[in-house]
Amino acid sequence: MASETETAAHGTAHGAADAAHGGAEAVGMPQLDFSTFPNQIFWLAVALVVLYLILSRLALPRIASVLAERSGTITGDLEKAEELKRKAVEAEETYQKALADARAEAQRVIAEAKAELQREIDEATAKADAEIAARAAESEKAIAEIRASALENVRAVAEEVAREVVALLGGKADPKAIAEAVSAKIGGTRA
Amino acid sequence: MEGDIVQMGAYIGAGLACTGMGGAALGVGNVVGNYLAGALRNPSAAGGQTATMFIGIAFSEALGIFSFLVALLLMFAV
Amino acid sequence: MAEQEGGLVFHPMDQFIVKPLFGGDELHWYTPSNVTLWLALTVLGVFLLLVAGTRRRAIVPSRTQSVAELAYCLVYKMVEDVTGKEGLRYFPYIMTLFMFIVFANFLGLLPMAFTTTSHIAVTAVLALLVFVGITALGFALHGMSFLRLFWVDAAPLPIRPILAVIEVISYFVRPVSHSIRLAGNMMAGHAVIKVFAAFAALAAISPVSILAITAIYALETLVAFIQAYVFTILTCVYLKDALHPHH
């Protein structure tokens, strides 16, 4: 019982302290203390007006302009990038074209050189062939002559030998028959 | 003695008023749960309805706040 | 009993007491009070973010400037989405409301701070500004045909008078719920934190209570933003009614 009264005294002391602490706030909820309303409403109105002026005069136009500027810059940059890309594509096309031209030119030059070379080679070959043919004919002729003369010599020697042989054997050599026989023997090789 | 009974009644009433907050909790959970269920079925349409969800939350939460306010009034202002 | 055992002292509502800033007991309507201080800090915070933060007008924004632009775009898009193009004329008013409530809520979360938006007087003024302004705007734009807002054409004829009564009532309840929602949320969160803080005096449960304070604080940070968002978006919804009263 004693403790209870003590608690109660404690409580009232707290309440008194609260009352002294908070001025006129004897009620439990400060939100419902109507005596503070004029003060709050007045300062709130001041704050709102100041805030509205700051926002509408300073902050919002500035942010809007920054945003607009940024979107403008981004659009501009995109356009610029597009332009640069187009230029790069053009340059590459030009380069490719030049490359193809150069390649074609090189091909042409090579083909020309090749043709020239071929022509020269052909000419030289023809010349060489002709020369070779002439020489071959010449040497054939010489060979034929040599062969003919050699054959004559052989015939003469053979006839001589034959006559001597016949004479040694004691016969009388008929030159005509000997010549015929020799020719018959040699004739095969003569063709 | 009479004041004590009044205070007791006020405190009991405050406690009872707090059950209203449970209702608000159910309501808010219902709103968000249904939003989420719909959003997972059709995620592309979810973004546009977030604001509507917040309005729904605000309306159902306000009623819980009212019950809280009644509890506070009973505890401190009566 | 509790006071005896652990020295528990519950004064969850003391933080909301309005008192003169420079001592004294007299609180006239012009006395600078803690309300004045925290309203001034709110205005200063908005100024620092939106004006000082963007003073370099950088194309590539700094951190502060991006936050300012984020807030701008958030509210701008909200107004545009909810009310349409015509609503953008009233964008500065709505931006003012949003920035004021956001900063008041967040500043109120600082320890030892005074939460201006936890007071019915403050939020009621905000809500009544919206209510009166939007009603006046509706009548100015549409004359008497603004009253067709309460006459639901889509409903069958016999139900319409009943619906009209309900619509009128809900129209006038708007500022009440609008203001009490904000003040109640702020008050509730801060009072709950204070209650848990009182429990922290008991050594046995102080870790739990400190954990709970941390959790509630995180929740309150979220609520501080969401309530500002909700207040603003409801303002936009009401504004849409004034601009297009026909259902």
Short mmCIF file of C-alpha atoms in Angstrom, two decimals, chain A residues 42-159:
data_model
loop_
_atom_site.label_atom_id
_atom_site.label_comp_id
_atom_site.label_asym_id
_atom_site.label_seq_id
_atom_site.Cartn_x
_atom_site.Cartn_y
_atom_site.Cartn_z
CA PHE A 42 2.02 30.84 -38.82
CA TRP A 43 5.51 29.40 -39.16
CA LEU A 44 4.30 26.69 -41.52
CA ALA A 45 2.78 29.32 -43.78
CA VAL A 46 6.05 31.25 -43.74
CA ALA A 47 8.03 28.10 -44.51
CA LEU A 48 5.73 27.06 -47.34
CA VAL A 49 5.78 30.47 -48.97
CA VAL A 50 9.56 30.67 -48.74
CA LEU A 51 9.89 27.13 -50.09
CA TYR A 52 7.49 27.81 -52.94
CA LEU A 53 9.37 30.95 -53.92
CA ILE A 54 12.72 29.12 -53.78
CA LEU A 55 11.41 26.27 -55.89
CA SER A 56 9.46 28.20 -58.48
CA ARG A 57 12.00 30.99 -58.91
CA LEU A 58 15.31 29.24 -58.48
CA ALA A 59 15.35 25.49 -58.31
CA LEU A 60 12.80 24.22 -60.81
CA PRO A 61 13.77 26.46 -63.76
CA ARG A 62 17.40 25.62 -63.18
CA ILE A 63 16.83 21.87 -63.03
CA ALA A 64 14.51 22.03 -66.03
CA SER A 65 17.13 23.93 -68.02
CA VAL A 66 19.85 21.49 -66.99
CA LEU A 67 17.71 18.54 -68.02
CA ALA A 68 16.78 20.17 -71.32
CA GLU A 69 20.41 21.04 -71.96
CA ARG A 70 21.45 17.51 -71.20
CA SER A 71 18.89 15.96 -73.49
CA GLY A 72 19.92 18.49 -76.16
CA THR A 73 23.55 17.60 -75.67
CA ILE A 74 22.80 13.93 -75.80
CA THR A 75 20.78 14.32 -78.98
CA GLY A 76 23.56 16.49 -80.46
CA ASP A 77 26.19 14.01 -79.46
CA LEU A 78 24.20 11.18 -80.95
CA GLU A 79 23.83 13.11 -84.19
CA LYS A 80 27.53 13.87 -84.19
CA ALA A 81 28.32 10.25 -83.56
CA GLU A 82 26.00 9.27 -86.41
CA GLU A 83 27.74 11.77 -88.67
CA LEU A 84 31.17 10.48 -87.68
CA LYS A 85 30.06 6.95 -88.26
CA ARG A 86 28.75 7.86 -91.68
CA LYS A 87 32.08 9.51 -92.48
CA ALA A 88 33.98 6.49 -91.31
CA VAL A 89 31.84 4.25 -93.48
CA GLU A 90 32.45 6.56 -96.44
CA ALA A 91 36.17 6.60 -95.82
CA GLU A 92 36.22 2.86 -95.63
CA GLU A 93 34.31 2.62 -98.88
CA THR A 94 36.77 4.97 -100.54
CA TYR A 95 39.65 2.99 -99.18
CA GLN A 96 38.14 -0.25 -100.36
CA LYS A 97 37.56 1.23 -103.78
CA ALA A 98 41.13 2.49 -103.98
CA LEU A 99 42.35 -0.86 -102.87
CA ALA A 100 40.28 -2.63 -105.53
CA ASP A 101 41.50 -0.17 -108.17
CA ALA A 102 45.08 -0.66 -107.20
CA ARG A 103 44.61 -4.37 -107.24
CA ALA A 104 43.02 -4.25 -110.70
CA GLU A 105 45.85 -2.02 -111.94
CA ALA A 106 48.41 -4.36 -110.52
CA GLN A 107 46.65 -7.28 -112.17
CA ARG A 108 46.63 -5.44 -115.46
CA VAL A 109 50.30 -4.56 -115.21
CA ILE A 110 51.18 -8.10 -114.31
CA ALA A 111 49.11 -9.46 -117.17
CA GLU A 112 50.74 -7.03 -119.57
CA ALA A 113 54.18 -7.91 -118.39
CA LYS A 114 53.33 -11.54 -118.65
CA ALA A 115 51.99 -11.12 -122.16
CA GLU A 116 55.08 -9.14 -123.15
CA LEU A 117 57.30 -11.76 -121.67
CA GLN A 118 55.34 -14.51 -123.36
CA ARG A 119 55.60 -12.73 -126.65
CA GLU A 120 59.33 -12.34 -126.23
CA ILE A 121 59.69 -15.91 -125.22
CA ASP A 122 57.61 -17.01 -128.18
CA GLU A 123 59.67 -14.90 -130.53
CA ALA A 124 62.89 -16.18 -129.10
CA THR A 125 61.61 -19.72 -129.25
CA ALA A 126 60.54 -19.30 -132.84
CA LYS A 127 63.87 -17.81 -133.74
CA ALA A 128 65.72 -20.52 -131.95
CA ASP A 129 63.51 -23.13 -133.57
CA ALA A 130 64.19 -21.71 -137.01
CA GLU A 131 67.88 -21.56 -136.36
CA ILE A 132 67.87 -25.05 -134.99
CA ALA A 133 65.91 -26.24 -138.00
CA ALA A 134 68.38 -24.50 -140.39
CA ARG A 135 71.34 -25.92 -138.57
CA ALA A 136 69.78 -29.33 -138.51
CA ALA A 137 69.12 -29.15 -142.24
CA GLU A 138 72.62 -27.96 -142.83
CA SER A 139 74.18 -30.66 -140.77
CA GLU A 140 71.91 -33.24 -142.35
CA LYS A 141 73.08 -32.07 -145.72
CA ALA A 142 76.68 -32.24 -144.53
CA ILE A 143 76.06 -35.67 -143.09
CA ALA A 144 74.43 -36.79 -146.30
CA GLU A 145 77.34 -35.44 -148.29
CA ILE A 146 79.79 -37.05 -145.96
CA ARG A 147 77.86 -40.24 -146.11
CA ALA A 148 77.66 -40.09 -149.87
CA SER A 149 81.36 -39.42 -150.19
CA ALA A 150 82.09 -42.12 -147.63
CA LEU A 151 79.94 -44.50 -149.62
CA GLU A 152 81.72 -43.62 -152.80
CA ASN A 153 85.01 -44.20 -151.04
CA VAL A 154 83.77 -47.46 -149.64
CA ARG A 155 82.58 -48.48 -153.11
CA ALA A 156 85.90 -47.54 -154.64
CA VAL A 157 87.84 -49.30 -151.93
CA ALA A 158 85.57 -52.37 -152.21
CA GLU A 159 85.91 -52.48 -155.98
#
